PDB file of C-alpha atoms in Angstrom:
ATOM      1  CA  MET A  20       0.011   0.025  -0.010  1.00  0.00           C
ATOM      2  CA  ASP A  21       1.310   3.452  -0.851  1.00  0.00           C
ATOM      3  CA  ALA A  22       2.203   5.800   1.961  1.00  0.00           C
ATOM      4  CA  PRO A  23      -0.204   8.771   2.451  1.00  0.00           C
ATOM      5  CA  THR A  24       1.044  11.826   0.634  1.00  0.00           C
ATOM      6  CA  THR A  25      -0.531  14.336   3.026  1.00  0.00           C
ATOM      7  CA  TYR A  26      -1.951  14.349   6.460  1.00  0.00           C
ATOM      8  CA  TYR A  27      -5.450  14.529   4.923  1.00  0.00           C
ATOM      9  CA  GLU A  28      -5.100  10.882   4.004  1.00  0.00           C
ATOM     10  CA  GLN A  29      -3.658   9.653   7.315  1.00  0.00           C
ATOM     11  CA  GLY A  30      -5.550   7.769   9.998  1.00  0.00           C
ATOM     12  CA  THR A  31      -8.500   5.478  10.136  1.00  0.00           C
ATOM     13  CA  ALA A  32     -11.722   6.149   8.310  1.00  0.00           C
ATOM     14  CA  ALA A  33     -13.270   7.363  11.561  1.00  0.00           C
ATOM     15  CA  GLU A  34     -10.334   9.762  12.154  1.00  0.00           C
ATOM     16  CA  ARG A  35     -10.574  11.102   8.617  1.00  0.00           C
ATOM     17  CA  TRP A  36     -14.367  11.533   8.942  1.00  0.00           C
ATOM     18  CA  ALA A  37     -13.773  13.534  12.185  1.00  0.00           C
ATOM     19  CA  ARG A  38     -11.074  15.597  10.440  1.00  0.00           C
ATOM     20  CA  ALA A  39     -13.382  16.296   7.510  1.00  0.00           C
ATOM     21  CA  ARG A  40     -16.183  17.405   9.879  1.00  0.00           C
ATOM     22  CA  LEU A  41     -13.811  19.754  11.725  1.00  0.00           C
ATOM     23  CA  PHE A  42     -12.788  21.357   8.407  1.00  0.00           C
ATOM     24  CA  PHE A  43     -16.384  21.565   7.278  1.00  0.00           C
ATOM     25  CA  ASP A  44     -17.615  23.057  10.546  1.00  0.00           C
ATOM     26  CA  ALA A  45     -14.762  25.626  10.404  1.00  0.00           C
ATOM     27  CA  LYS A  46     -15.984  26.578   6.919  1.00  0.00           C
ATOM     28  CA  GLU A  47     -12.769  25.264   5.402  1.00  0.00           C
ATOM     29  CA  TYR A  48     -14.638  23.557   2.599  1.00  0.00           C
ATOM     30  CA  ALA A  49     -11.838  22.853   0.137  1.00  0.00           C
ATOM     31  CA  PRO A  50      -9.696  20.974   2.748  1.00  0.00           C
ATOM     32  CA  ALA A  51     -12.817  19.110   3.857  1.00  0.00           C
ATOM     33  CA  ALA A  52     -13.386  18.070   0.257  1.00  0.00           C
ATOM     34  CA  LYS A  53      -9.868  16.742  -0.022  1.00  0.00           C
ATOM     35  CA  VAL A  54     -10.373  14.490   2.988  1.00  0.00           C
ATOM     36  CA  LEU A  55     -13.876  13.440   1.950  1.00  0.00           C
ATOM     37  CA  HIS A  56     -13.010  12.632  -1.683  1.00  0.00           C
ATOM     38  CA  ALA A  57     -10.845   9.676  -0.693  1.00  0.00           C
ATOM     39  CA  LEU A  58     -13.134   8.683   2.116  1.00  0.00           C
ATOM     40  CA  ALA A  59     -16.200   8.632  -0.100  1.00  0.00           C
ATOM     41  CA  ALA A  60     -14.336   6.544  -2.653  1.00  0.00           C
ATOM     42  CA  GLU A  61     -13.505   3.975   0.038  1.00  0.00           C
ATOM     43  CA  VAL A  62     -17.095   3.633   1.214  1.00  0.00           C
ATOM     44  CA  PRO A  63     -19.301   4.481  -1.800  1.00  0.00           C
ATOM     45  CA  GLU A  64     -22.202   2.584  -0.209  1.00  0.00           C
ATOM     46  CA  GLN A  65     -22.365   5.147   2.650  1.00  0.00           C
ATOM     47  CA  LEU A  66     -24.420   8.243   2.020  1.00  0.00           C
ATOM     48  CA  ALA A  67     -23.088  10.580   4.710  1.00  0.00           C
ATOM     49  CA  PRO A  68     -19.524  11.038   3.406  1.00  0.00           C
ATOM     50  CA  ARG A  69     -20.796  11.449  -0.152  1.00  0.00           C
ATOM     51  CA  LEU A  70     -23.425  14.061   0.829  1.00  0.00           C
ATOM     52  CA  LEU A  71     -20.933  16.005   2.945  1.00  0.00           C
ATOM     53  CA  LEU A  72     -18.476  15.881  -0.009  1.00  0.00           C
ATOM     54  CA  ALA A  73     -21.142  17.321  -2.297  1.00  0.00           C
ATOM     55  CA  ARG A  74     -21.812  20.043   0.285  1.00  0.00           C
ATOM     56  CA  ALA A  75     -18.120  20.837   0.569  1.00  0.00           C
ATOM     57  CA  TYR A  76     -17.839  21.100  -3.195  1.00  0.00           C
ATOM     58  CA  TYR A  77     -20.892  23.398  -3.311  1.00  0.00           C
ATOM     59  CA  HIS A  78     -19.644  25.684  -0.562  1.00  0.00           C
ATOM     60  CA  SER A  79     -16.136  25.924  -2.061  1.00  0.00           C
ATOM     61  CA  ALA A  80     -17.676  26.801  -5.478  1.00  0.00           C
ATOM     62  CA  GLN A  81     -16.530  23.582  -7.122  1.00  0.00           C
ATOM     63  CA  LEU A  82     -19.970  23.388  -8.740  1.00  0.00           C
ATOM     64  CA  SER A  83     -19.174  20.872 -11.455  1.00  0.00           C
ATOM     65  CA  ARG A  84     -17.856  18.437  -8.898  1.00  0.00           C
ATOM     66  CA  ALA A  85     -20.850  19.109  -6.650  1.00  0.00           C
ATOM     67  CA  GLU A  86     -23.197  18.369  -9.540  1.00  0.00           C
ATOM     68  CA  GLU A  87     -21.381  15.165 -10.460  1.00  0.00           C
ATOM     69  CA  GLU A  88     -21.440  13.898  -6.885  1.00  0.00           C
ATOM     70  CA  LEU A  89     -25.080  14.854  -6.355  1.00  0.00           C
ATOM     71  CA  ARG A  90     -26.167  13.103  -9.552  1.00  0.00           C
ATOM     72  CA  ALA A  91     -24.293   9.966  -8.404  1.00  0.00           C
ATOM     73  CA  ILE A  92     -26.000  10.196  -5.013  1.00  0.00           C
ATOM     74  CA  LEU A  93     -29.433  10.559  -6.580  1.00  0.00           C
ATOM     75  CA  GLU A  94     -28.784   7.645  -8.919  1.00  0.00           C
ATOM     76  CA  ARG A  95     -28.268   5.476  -5.833  1.00  0.00           C
ATOM     77  CA  TRP A  96     -30.642   7.207  -3.384  1.00  0.00           C
ATOM     78  CA  PRO A  97     -33.370   8.852  -5.491  1.00  0.00           C
ATOM     79  CA  VAL A  98     -35.450   9.715  -2.440  1.00  0.00           C
ATOM     80  CA  GLU A  99     -32.727  11.740  -0.773  1.00  0.00           C
ATOM     81  CA  ASP A 100     -34.576  15.062  -0.565  1.00  0.00           C
ATOM     82  CA  TYR A 101     -31.569  17.120   0.540  1.00  0.00           C
ATOM     83  CA  ALA A 102     -29.570  15.928  -2.458  1.00  0.00           C
ATOM     84  CA  GLN A 103     -32.510  16.955  -4.677  1.00  0.00           C
ATOM     85  CA  LEU A 104     -32.491  20.417  -3.124  1.00  0.00           C
ATOM     86  CA  LEU A 105     -28.733  20.829  -3.288  1.00  0.00           C
ATOM     87  CA  LEU A 106     -28.589  19.709  -6.915  1.00  0.00           C
ATOM     88  CA  GLY A 107     -31.245  22.296  -7.729  1.00  0.00           C
ATOM     89  CA  ARG A 108     -29.290  25.039  -5.906  1.00  0.00           C
ATOM     90  CA  THR A 109     -26.052  23.897  -7.606  1.00  0.00           C
ATOM     91  CA  LEU A 110     -27.656  24.160 -11.026  1.00  0.00           C
ATOM     92  CA  GLU A 111     -29.070  27.571 -10.158  1.00  0.00           C
ATOM     93  CA  ARG A 112     -25.617  28.864  -9.132  1.00  0.00           C
ATOM     94  CA  GLN A 113     -24.410  27.723 -12.559  1.00  0.00           C
ATOM     95  CA  GLY A 114     -27.096  29.823 -14.207  1.00  0.00           C
ATOM     96  CA  ARG A 115     -29.168  26.774 -15.199  1.00  0.00           C
ATOM     97  CA  ALA A 116     -32.476  27.645 -13.507  1.00  0.00           C
ATOM     98  CA  GLY A 117     -34.555  25.710 -16.069  1.00  0.00           C
ATOM     99  CA  GLU A 118     -32.634  22.482 -15.230  1.00  0.00           C
ATOM    100  CA  ALA A 119     -32.825  23.272 -11.497  1.00  0.00           C
ATOM    101  CA  ALA A 120     -36.613  23.684 -11.301  1.00  0.00           C
ATOM    102  CA  PRO A 121     -37.662  20.039 -11.324  1.00  0.00           C
ATOM    103  CA  TYR A 122     -35.158  19.143  -8.600  1.00  0.00           C
ATOM    104  CA  LEU A 123     -36.282  22.067  -6.453  1.00  0.00           C
ATOM    105  CA  ARG A 124     -39.975  21.199  -6.939  1.00  0.00           C
ATOM    106  CA  LEU A 125     -39.343  17.585  -6.070  1.00  0.00           C
ATOM    107  CA  ALA A 126     -37.319  18.525  -2.977  1.00  0.00           C
ATOM    108  CA  GLY A 127     -40.172  20.773  -1.879  1.00  0.00           C
ATOM    109  CA  ALA A 128     -42.772  18.094  -2.435  1.00  0.00           C
ATOM    110  CA  MET A 129     -40.663  15.591  -0.508  1.00  0.00           C
ATOM    111  CA  ALA A 130     -40.502  18.100   2.377  1.00  0.00           C
ATOM    112  CA  GLY A 131     -44.294  18.537   2.252  1.00  0.00           C
ATOM    113  CA  GLU A 132     -44.270  21.956   0.579  1.00  0.00           C
ATOM    114  CA  PHE A 133     -46.937  22.071  -2.086  1.00  0.00           C
ATOM    115  CA  PRO A 134     -47.738  25.086  -4.268  1.00  0.00           C
ATOM    116  CA  GLY A 135     -50.861  26.849  -2.980  1.00  0.00           C
TER     117      GLY A 135
END
C-alpha cells in the first residue's frame, strides 16, 4: 500500500471523517473536500460522506464536482430530498435555472411543501 502523501489521508476512516467534519464546521470547505473525496471513494455505499463531500464542493464553489457527486447520489438514493435540493441550488448557481426547477420542486414536495 502506498504511503499517504498528506496528512489529509492519514488515519483510520473514523479519524478522517472527524477531520473532515472539523474542516467543514470551520468553513474550510476545500480541505474538507480533499479528505472526503478519498473517504467517499473507500465507502461508496455510505451516504453521509458522499453528501458532505457534495456540500463541501458546493460551498467551495466547485460546482461541477458538486453536480457530479449529487447526480451519483441521486442515482443510488433517488429519495434523498436534501440531495435533490442541493442539486437544484447547484444548477441555479451555474445559471441553469430551467434544469434546476424540477429538482427544487421535487425537494419541496418531498418536504411537504406544495404550491398553494
